[in-house]
Short mmCIF file of C-alpha atoms in Angstrom, two decimals:
data_model
loop_
_atom_site.label_atom_id
_atom_site.label_comp_id
_atom_site.label_asym_id
_atom_site.label_seq_id
_atom_site.Cartn_x
_atom_site.Cartn_y
_atom_site.Cartn_z
CA MET B 13 0.00 0.00 0.00
CA THR B 14 1.27 3.47 -0.89
CA GLU B 15 2.05 5.60 2.15
CA ARG B 16 -0.07 8.72 2.45
CA ALA B 17 1.32 11.95 3.84
CA VAL B 18 0.09 15.46 4.60
CA THR B 19 2.48 18.28 5.40
CA PHE B 20 1.42 21.57 6.93
CA ASP B 21 2.96 25.01 6.86
CA TYR B 22 2.84 26.47 10.38
CA GLY B 23 2.28 30.26 10.40
CA GLN B 24 -1.15 31.32 9.06
CA THR B 25 -2.00 27.64 8.53
CA LEU B 26 -1.89 25.89 11.90
CA ALA B 27 -1.53 29.02 14.00
CA GLU B 28 -1.46 32.77 13.56
CA LEU B 29 0.12 35.70 15.33
CA ASP B 30 -1.51 36.21 18.74
CA HIS B 31 -2.08 39.97 18.87
CA GLN B 32 -3.03 40.00 22.54
CA PHE B 33 0.23 38.21 23.31
CA LEU B 34 2.07 40.73 21.11
CA ALA B 35 0.57 43.58 23.17
CA GLU B 36 1.64 41.84 26.40
CA ARG B 37 5.20 41.46 25.13
CA VAL B 38 5.35 45.10 24.02
CA ARG B 39 4.22 46.10 27.52
CA GLU B 40 7.30 44.36 28.93
CA GLN B 41 9.33 47.03 27.12
CA GLY B 42 7.34 49.92 28.61
CA ALA B 43 5.29 50.53 25.47
CA GLU B 44 1.62 50.18 24.51
CA LEU B 45 -0.12 48.63 21.50
CA ASP B 46 -3.78 48.26 20.50
CA PRO B 47 -4.13 44.54 19.62
CA ALA B 48 -7.41 45.04 17.74
CA ALA B 49 -5.81 47.69 15.52
CA SER B 50 -2.72 45.59 14.87
CA ARG B 51 -4.86 42.58 13.94
CA ALA B 52 -6.85 44.71 11.49
CA ALA B 53 -3.61 45.30 9.53
CA ASP B 54 -3.21 41.60 8.69
CA LEU B 55 -3.48 42.03 4.91
CA GLU B 56 -1.07 45.00 4.89
CA ALA B 57 1.44 43.16 7.07
CA TRP B 58 1.47 40.05 4.87
CA ARG B 59 1.90 42.19 1.78
CA ALA B 60 4.99 43.60 3.49
CA TYR B 61 6.20 40.05 4.05
CA GLY B 62 5.63 39.19 0.39
CA VAL B 63 7.73 42.15 -0.77
CA ALA B 64 10.53 41.48 1.73
CA LYS B 65 10.84 37.69 1.66
CA THR B 66 13.40 37.64 -1.15
CA GLN B 67 15.81 39.31 1.32
CA GLY B 68 15.63 36.43 3.77
CA HIS B 69 13.41 35.16 6.55
CA ARG B 70 14.69 37.49 9.28
CA PHE B 71 14.19 40.67 7.23
CA ALA B 72 10.74 39.57 6.05
CA TRP B 73 9.73 38.61 9.59
CA GLN B 74 10.74 42.00 10.91
CA GLN B 75 8.96 43.89 8.13
CA THR B 76 5.79 41.98 8.96
CA VAL B 77 6.07 42.69 12.67
CA LEU B 78 6.89 46.36 12.02
CA ALA B 79 3.69 46.66 10.00
CA PHE B 80 1.71 45.24 12.91
CA LEU B 81 3.45 47.53 15.42
CA ARG B 82 2.74 50.65 13.35
CA ALA B 83 -0.89 49.70 12.78
CA GLY B 84 -1.32 49.05 16.48
CA GLY B 85 -0.11 52.54 17.33
CA LEU B 86 3.01 51.44 19.20
CA HIS B 87 4.02 54.18 21.62
CA VAL B 88 5.44 54.91 25.02
CA PRO B 89 2.69 56.50 27.16
CA GLY B 90 3.04 60.26 27.01
CA ALA B 91 5.15 60.20 23.84
CA GLY B 92 4.30 60.28 20.13
CA PRO B 93 5.13 57.90 17.27
CA ASP B 94 8.78 56.91 17.21
CA GLN B 95 10.34 54.93 14.36
CA ALA B 96 13.39 54.18 16.49
CA LEU B 97 11.08 52.65 19.10
CA GLU B 98 9.39 50.53 16.43
CA GLN B 99 12.71 49.14 15.22
CA ARG B 100 14.00 48.57 18.75
CA ILE B 101 10.90 46.59 19.69
CA ALA B 102 11.00 44.62 16.43
CA ASP B 103 14.67 43.76 17.05
CA TRP B 104 13.89 42.67 20.61
CA LEU B 105 10.93 40.55 19.52
CA TRP B 106 13.11 38.83 16.93
CA GLN B 107 15.68 37.99 19.59
CA GLU B 108 12.90 36.69 21.83
CA GLN B 109 11.15 34.74 19.07
CA PRO B 110 12.99 31.43 19.69
CA ARG B 111 11.89 31.53 23.34
CA ARG B 112 8.45 33.18 23.06
CA ASN B 113 7.13 32.66 19.55
CA LEU B 114 4.42 35.19 18.66
CA TRP B 115 2.67 32.78 16.29
CA ARG B 116 0.76 30.75 18.86
CA LYS B 117 -2.96 31.46 18.36
CA ARG B 118 -4.46 28.25 17.01
CA ILE B 119 -6.43 28.44 13.77
CA PRO B 120 -9.76 26.67 14.45
CA GLY B 121 -9.79 22.99 13.56
CA MET B 122 -6.35 22.75 12.01
CA PHE B 123 -4.36 21.08 14.80
CA GLU B 124 -7.35 18.81 15.34
CA LEU B 125 -7.24 17.85 11.68
CA ALA B 126 -3.53 17.03 11.89
CA SER B 127 -4.17 14.88 14.96
CA GLU B 128 -6.99 12.98 13.26
CA LEU B 129 -4.88 12.35 10.17
CA HIS B 130 -2.09 10.95 12.32
CA ALA B 131 -4.51 8.75 14.28
CA ARG B 132 -5.82 7.32 11.01
CA GLY B 133 -2.37 6.24 9.88
CA VAL B 134 -1.50 9.15 7.60
CA ARG B 135 2.09 10.41 7.87
CA VAL B 136 1.97 14.03 9.07
CA ALA B 137 4.66 16.72 9.19
CA ILE B 138 5.22 20.46 9.46
CA ILE B 139 7.35 22.22 6.85
CA SER B 140 7.95 25.76 8.07
CA ASN B 141 10.12 28.73 7.24
CA SER B 142 10.96 29.45 10.85
CA GLU B 143 13.71 30.41 13.29
CA GLY B 144 15.00 26.98 14.28
CA HIS B 145 12.81 26.28 17.32
CA MET B 146 9.59 25.02 15.76
CA ALA B 147 9.86 21.62 17.48
CA GLU B 148 10.07 23.30 20.89
CA LEU B 149 7.03 25.47 20.12
CA ILE B 150 4.96 22.48 19.02
CA ASP B 151 5.97 20.70 22.21
CA GLU B 152 5.00 23.77 24.27
CA LEU B 153 1.59 23.74 22.58
CA GLY B 154 1.17 20.07 23.45
CA GLU B 155 0.90 18.94 19.82
CA SER B 156 4.10 16.95 19.27
CA SER B 157 2.34 13.59 19.19
CA SER B 158 0.42 14.57 16.03
CA PHE B 159 3.54 14.95 13.85
CA ASP B 160 5.97 12.39 12.50
CA ALA B 161 8.46 15.09 11.48
CA ILE B 162 9.00 18.82 11.94
CA VAL B 163 11.05 20.33 9.14
CA ASP B 164 12.29 23.76 10.23
CA SER B 165 14.12 25.96 7.73
CA GLY B 166 16.02 27.60 10.58
CA ARG B 167 17.70 24.29 11.35
CA LEU B 168 18.14 23.11 7.77
CA GLY B 169 19.31 26.41 6.32
CA ILE B 170 16.86 25.93 3.43
CA ASP B 171 13.66 27.97 3.00
CA LYS B 172 10.56 27.10 1.03
CA PRO B 173 10.05 27.11 -1.93
CA ASP B 174 13.51 25.54 -2.36
CA GLN B 175 12.82 22.01 -3.58
CA ARG B 176 15.35 20.55 -1.15
CA ILE B 177 13.17 21.26 1.88
CA PHE B 178 10.33 19.21 0.40
CA VAL B 179 12.75 16.44 -0.56
CA HIS B 180 14.04 16.41 3.01
CA ALA B 181 10.48 16.17 4.38
CA ALA B 182 9.65 13.27 2.06
CA ARG B 183 12.76 11.46 3.21
CA GLU B 184 11.91 12.06 6.87
CA LEU B 185 8.41 10.70 6.33
CA GLY B 186 9.52 7.76 4.19
CA VAL B 187 7.18 8.65 1.33
CA ALA B 188 7.46 9.67 -2.31
CA LEU B 189 7.02 13.36 -3.11
CA GLY B 190 4.03 12.50 -5.26
CA ASP B 191 2.27 10.99 -2.25
CA ILE B 192 2.40 14.24 -0.25
CA VAL B 193 -0.40 16.79 0.02
CA HIS B 194 1.06 20.05 1.33
CA VAL B 195 -1.20 22.61 3.06
CA GLY B 196 -0.06 26.23 3.32
CA ASP B 197 -1.06 29.87 2.91
CA SER B 198 1.80 31.15 0.73
CA TRP B 199 1.37 30.98 -3.04
CA GLU B 200 5.09 30.95 -3.79
CA ALA B 201 6.41 28.99 -0.81
CA ASP B 202 3.62 26.47 -0.41
CA VAL B 203 1.63 26.08 -3.63
CA GLU B 204 4.37 26.64 -6.20
CA GLY B 205 6.96 25.00 -3.96
CA ALA B 206 4.91 21.82 -3.54
CA ARG B 207 3.82 21.59 -7.16
CA ALA B 208 7.41 22.06 -8.37
CA VAL B 209 8.40 18.76 -6.72
CA GLY B 210 5.29 16.86 -7.80
CA ALA B 211 3.43 17.08 -4.49
CA ARG B 212 -0.19 18.19 -4.46
CA ALA B 213 -1.13 21.42 -2.71
CA ILE B 214 -3.94 22.94 -0.67
CA TRP B 215 -3.81 26.74 -0.70
CA PHE B 216 -5.15 27.79 2.70
CA SER B 217 -7.15 31.03 2.97
CA PRO B 218 -6.06 32.56 -0.33
CA SER B 219 -6.29 36.34 -0.52
CA ASP B 220 -6.92 36.49 -4.25
CA THR B 221 -8.60 34.49 -6.98
CA ARG B 222 -5.73 33.62 -9.33
CA ALA B 223 -6.11 30.43 -11.33
CA LEU B 224 -4.88 27.33 -9.56
CA PRO B 225 -2.50 24.89 -11.20
CA GLU B 226 -3.53 21.28 -11.67
CA GLY B 227 -3.08 19.36 -8.43
CA ALA B 228 -3.99 22.30 -6.19
CA ILE B 229 -7.20 23.16 -4.34
CA ALA B 230 -8.03 26.41 -2.52
CA CYS B 231 -9.57 26.20 0.96
CA ARG B 232 -10.71 28.80 3.48
CA ASP B 233 -11.03 26.77 6.67
CA ALA B 234 -10.46 23.36 8.26
CA LEU B 235 -13.72 21.93 6.96
CA GLU B 236 -12.76 22.80 3.38
CA VAL B 237 -9.28 21.34 3.92
CA ARG B 238 -10.93 18.11 5.10
CA ALA B 239 -13.03 18.01 1.93
CA ALA B 240 -9.97 18.68 -0.23
CA LEU B 241 -8.09 15.83 1.44
CA THR B 242 -11.04 13.60 0.63
CA ALA B 243 -10.90 14.74 -2.99
CA PHE B 244 -7.18 13.91 -3.02
CA ARG B 245 -8.01 10.44 -1.58
CA VAL B 246 -5.88 10.94 1.51
CA TRP B 247 -8.55 9.59 3.87
#
């Protein structure tokens, strides 16, 4: 029997930035942030990530966080806007990210879906462009038992959509690339990256309506991902 496998991106797929947690962290540095306002800038922040990602994960991460900080009105009480403050806080948050990852708010139904897949004998992994501590974060969240492998670009030194990260994941799972369905929110990193190696793709919560390549399905939530996995005969 052919092994079946599903791989998940992490950020914006299994979990998203926790804006309340971001505000709490900012407060540790004597500053204030409106978490509702920062959350409302989600589309703007991820556009900033898309523009910056060719310059590396760290730079793109910081540009995304800076967009959230600005939108949230980051300030020291009694003082006005301060670009130096924004950069200082973004630098500090980056240094703290391995210990206190900001992306920890669960996306409804997605971890549960990974757990069910694993319980039903499907090989399950995370493939994430991250900072090298994804395994520790998944353990902190109590979800380690749902994953057969965690492929972290920060440890490999290879970012999606580089084909080698998908090859590494397939090797870790003991499956052929063509037997993987990869779920992720990034068009370039997840959809194009997966399709380039012959894996199928589920584009999670797409922000536009561009035509999908053969072997890819667009989904907006966990229920639609479940249906797509059925269509791909994973179950």
